[in-house]
Short mmCIF file of N, CA and C in Angstrom, two decimals:
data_model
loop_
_atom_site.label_atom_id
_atom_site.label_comp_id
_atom_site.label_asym_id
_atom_site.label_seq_id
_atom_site.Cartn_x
_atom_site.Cartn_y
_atom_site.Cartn_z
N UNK A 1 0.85 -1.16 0.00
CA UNK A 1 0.00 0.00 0.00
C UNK A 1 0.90 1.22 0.00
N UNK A 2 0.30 2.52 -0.83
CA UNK A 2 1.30 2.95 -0.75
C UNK A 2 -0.01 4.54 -0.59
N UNK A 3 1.02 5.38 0.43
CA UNK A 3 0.02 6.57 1.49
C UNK A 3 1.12 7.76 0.52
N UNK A 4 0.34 9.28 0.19
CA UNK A 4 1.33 10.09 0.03
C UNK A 4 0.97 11.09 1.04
N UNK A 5 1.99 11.70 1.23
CA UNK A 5 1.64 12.86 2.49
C UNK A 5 1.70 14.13 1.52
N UNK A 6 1.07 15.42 2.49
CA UNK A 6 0.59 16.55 1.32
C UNK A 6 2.05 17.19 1.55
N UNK A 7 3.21 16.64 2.64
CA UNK A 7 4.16 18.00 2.07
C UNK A 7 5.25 17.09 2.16
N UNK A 8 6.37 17.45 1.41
CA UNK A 8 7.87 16.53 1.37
C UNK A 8 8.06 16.82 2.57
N UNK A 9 7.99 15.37 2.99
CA UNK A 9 8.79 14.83 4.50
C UNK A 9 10.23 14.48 4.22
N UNK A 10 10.30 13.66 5.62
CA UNK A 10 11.79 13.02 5.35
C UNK A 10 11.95 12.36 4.51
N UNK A 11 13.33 11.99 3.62
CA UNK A 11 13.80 11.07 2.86
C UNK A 11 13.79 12.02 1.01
N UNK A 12 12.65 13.19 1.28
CA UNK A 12 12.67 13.95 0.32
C UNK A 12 11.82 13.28 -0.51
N UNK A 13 10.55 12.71 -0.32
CA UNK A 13 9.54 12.05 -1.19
C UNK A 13 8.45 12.57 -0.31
N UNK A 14 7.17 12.17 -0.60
CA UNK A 14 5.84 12.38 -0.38
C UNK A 14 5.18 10.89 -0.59
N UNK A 15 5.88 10.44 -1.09
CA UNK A 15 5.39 9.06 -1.67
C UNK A 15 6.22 7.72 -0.61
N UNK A 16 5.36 6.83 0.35
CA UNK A 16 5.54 6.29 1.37
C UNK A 16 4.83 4.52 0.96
N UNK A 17 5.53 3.69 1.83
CA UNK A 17 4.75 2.17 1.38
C UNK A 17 5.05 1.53 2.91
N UNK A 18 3.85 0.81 2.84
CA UNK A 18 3.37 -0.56 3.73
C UNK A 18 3.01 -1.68 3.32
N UNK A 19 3.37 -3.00 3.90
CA UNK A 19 2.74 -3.96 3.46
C UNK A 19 1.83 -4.19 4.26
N UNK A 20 0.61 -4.98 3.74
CA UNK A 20 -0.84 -5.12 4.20
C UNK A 20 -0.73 -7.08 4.62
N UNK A 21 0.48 -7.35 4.44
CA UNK A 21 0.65 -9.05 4.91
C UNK A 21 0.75 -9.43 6.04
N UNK A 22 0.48 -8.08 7.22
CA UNK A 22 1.09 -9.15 8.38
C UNK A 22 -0.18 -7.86 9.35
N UNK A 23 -0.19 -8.07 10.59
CA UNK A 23 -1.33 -7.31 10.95
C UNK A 23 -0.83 -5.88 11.52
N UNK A 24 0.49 -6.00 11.64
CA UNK A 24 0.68 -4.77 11.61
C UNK A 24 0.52 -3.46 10.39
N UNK A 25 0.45 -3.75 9.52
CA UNK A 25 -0.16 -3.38 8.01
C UNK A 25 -0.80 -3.27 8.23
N UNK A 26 -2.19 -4.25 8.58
CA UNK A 26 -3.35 -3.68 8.54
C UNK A 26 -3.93 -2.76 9.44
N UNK A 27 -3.16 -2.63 10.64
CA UNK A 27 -2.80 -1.80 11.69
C UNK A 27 -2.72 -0.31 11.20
N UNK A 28 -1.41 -0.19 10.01
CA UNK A 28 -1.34 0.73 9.40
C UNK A 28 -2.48 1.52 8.59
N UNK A 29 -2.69 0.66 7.56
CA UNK A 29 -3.65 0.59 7.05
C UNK A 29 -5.50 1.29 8.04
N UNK A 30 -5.47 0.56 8.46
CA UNK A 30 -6.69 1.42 9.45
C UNK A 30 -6.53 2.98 10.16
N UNK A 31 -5.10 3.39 10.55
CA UNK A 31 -4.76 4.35 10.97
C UNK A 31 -4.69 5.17 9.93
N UNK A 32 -4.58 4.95 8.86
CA UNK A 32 -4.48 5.80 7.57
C UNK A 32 -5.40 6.51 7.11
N UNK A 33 -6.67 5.29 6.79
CA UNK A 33 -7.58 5.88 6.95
C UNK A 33 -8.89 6.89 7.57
N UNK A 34 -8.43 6.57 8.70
CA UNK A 34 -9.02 7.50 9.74
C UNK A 34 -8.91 8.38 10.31
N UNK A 35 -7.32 8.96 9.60
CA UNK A 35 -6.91 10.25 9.72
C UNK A 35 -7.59 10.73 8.34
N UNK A 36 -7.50 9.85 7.35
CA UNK A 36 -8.50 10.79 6.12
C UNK A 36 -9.64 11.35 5.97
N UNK A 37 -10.37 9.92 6.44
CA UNK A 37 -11.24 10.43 6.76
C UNK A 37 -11.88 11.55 8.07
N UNK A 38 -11.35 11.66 9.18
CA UNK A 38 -11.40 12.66 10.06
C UNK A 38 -10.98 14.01 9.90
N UNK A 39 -9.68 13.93 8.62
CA UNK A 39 -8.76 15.18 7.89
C UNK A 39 -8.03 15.66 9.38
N UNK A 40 -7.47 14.56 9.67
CA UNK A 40 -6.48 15.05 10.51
C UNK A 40 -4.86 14.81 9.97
N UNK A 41 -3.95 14.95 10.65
CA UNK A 41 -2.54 14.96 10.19
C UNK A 41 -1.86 14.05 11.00
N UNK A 42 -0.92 13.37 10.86
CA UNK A 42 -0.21 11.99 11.14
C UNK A 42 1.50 12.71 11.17
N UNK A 43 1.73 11.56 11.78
CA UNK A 43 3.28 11.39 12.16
C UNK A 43 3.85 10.54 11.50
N UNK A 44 4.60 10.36 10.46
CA UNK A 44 4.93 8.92 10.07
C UNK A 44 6.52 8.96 10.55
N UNK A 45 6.40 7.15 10.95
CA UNK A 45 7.71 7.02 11.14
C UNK A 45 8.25 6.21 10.63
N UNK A 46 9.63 6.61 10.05
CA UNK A 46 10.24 5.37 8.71
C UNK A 46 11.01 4.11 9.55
N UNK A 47 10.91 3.43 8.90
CA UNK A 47 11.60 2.04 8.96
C UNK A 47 12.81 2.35 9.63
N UNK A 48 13.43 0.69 10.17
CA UNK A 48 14.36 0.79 10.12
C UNK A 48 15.69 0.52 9.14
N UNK A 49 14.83 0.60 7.90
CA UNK A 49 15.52 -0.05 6.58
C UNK A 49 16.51 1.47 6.39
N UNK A 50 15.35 2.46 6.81
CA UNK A 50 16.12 4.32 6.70
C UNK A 50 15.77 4.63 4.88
N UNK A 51 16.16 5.46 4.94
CA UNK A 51 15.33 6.54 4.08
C UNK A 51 15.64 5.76 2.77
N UNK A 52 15.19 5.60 1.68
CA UNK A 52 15.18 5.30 0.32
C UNK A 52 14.60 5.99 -1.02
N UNK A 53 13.97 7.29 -0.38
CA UNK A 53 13.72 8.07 -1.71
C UNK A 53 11.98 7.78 -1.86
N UNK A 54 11.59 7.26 -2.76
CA UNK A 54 10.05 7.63 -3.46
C UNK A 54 9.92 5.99 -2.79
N UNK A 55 8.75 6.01 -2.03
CA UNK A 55 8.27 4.33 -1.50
C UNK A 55 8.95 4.39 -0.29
N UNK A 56 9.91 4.86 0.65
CA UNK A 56 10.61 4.47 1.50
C UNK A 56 9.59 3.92 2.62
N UNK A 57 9.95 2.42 2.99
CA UNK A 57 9.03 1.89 3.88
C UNK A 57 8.43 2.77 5.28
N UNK A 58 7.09 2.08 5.49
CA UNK A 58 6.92 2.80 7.03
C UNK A 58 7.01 2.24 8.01
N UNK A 59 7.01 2.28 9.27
CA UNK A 59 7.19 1.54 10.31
C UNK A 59 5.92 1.92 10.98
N UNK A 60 5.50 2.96 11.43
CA UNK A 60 4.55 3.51 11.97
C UNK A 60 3.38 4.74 11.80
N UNK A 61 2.77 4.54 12.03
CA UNK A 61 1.47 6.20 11.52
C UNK A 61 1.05 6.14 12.98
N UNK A 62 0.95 7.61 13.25
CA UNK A 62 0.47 8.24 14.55
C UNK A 62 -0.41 8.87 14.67
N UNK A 63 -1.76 9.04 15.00
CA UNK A 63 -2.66 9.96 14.33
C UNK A 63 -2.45 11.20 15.66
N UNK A 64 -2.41 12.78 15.08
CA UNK A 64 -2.66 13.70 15.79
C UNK A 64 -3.91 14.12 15.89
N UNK A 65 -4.02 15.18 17.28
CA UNK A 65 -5.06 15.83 17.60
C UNK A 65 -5.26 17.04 16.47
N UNK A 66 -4.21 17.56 15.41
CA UNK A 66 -4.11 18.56 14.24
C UNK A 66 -5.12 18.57 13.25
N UNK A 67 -5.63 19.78 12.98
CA UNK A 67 -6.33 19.28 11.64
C UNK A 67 -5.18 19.17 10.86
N UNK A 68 -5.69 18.25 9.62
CA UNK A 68 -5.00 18.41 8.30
C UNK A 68 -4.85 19.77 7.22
N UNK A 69 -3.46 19.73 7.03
CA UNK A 69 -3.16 21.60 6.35
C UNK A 69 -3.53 21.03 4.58
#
């Protein structure tokens, strides 16, 4: 799965990936959405693979109390 965020984060992409195979994915996956749908703003935190450009894996989504900018 792959999430883009509205402003260049770390790694210098906007463009982010998860896999949906294990339940932490789908973990992800649910948190994703419910910041969209709520239009709130998230924390993402990268892997420990570290930064790779356009796709760089995620490790975690955090949902904030923020609206979305």
């Amino acid at each position: 799965m792959f999430v883009t965020s509205a402003a260049t984060a770390a790694c210098g992409t906007t463009v982010f990936k998860f896999g949906l195979n294990s339940a932490a994915g789908q973990g992800l996956l649910s948190i994703a959405i419910t910041a969209l749908s709520a239009r709130r703003s998230v924390v993402l935190e990268i892997a420990s693979t570290g930064c790779t450009g356009w796709g760089t894996t995620l490790r975690s989504i955090t949902l904030t109390t923020r609206p979305a900018t």
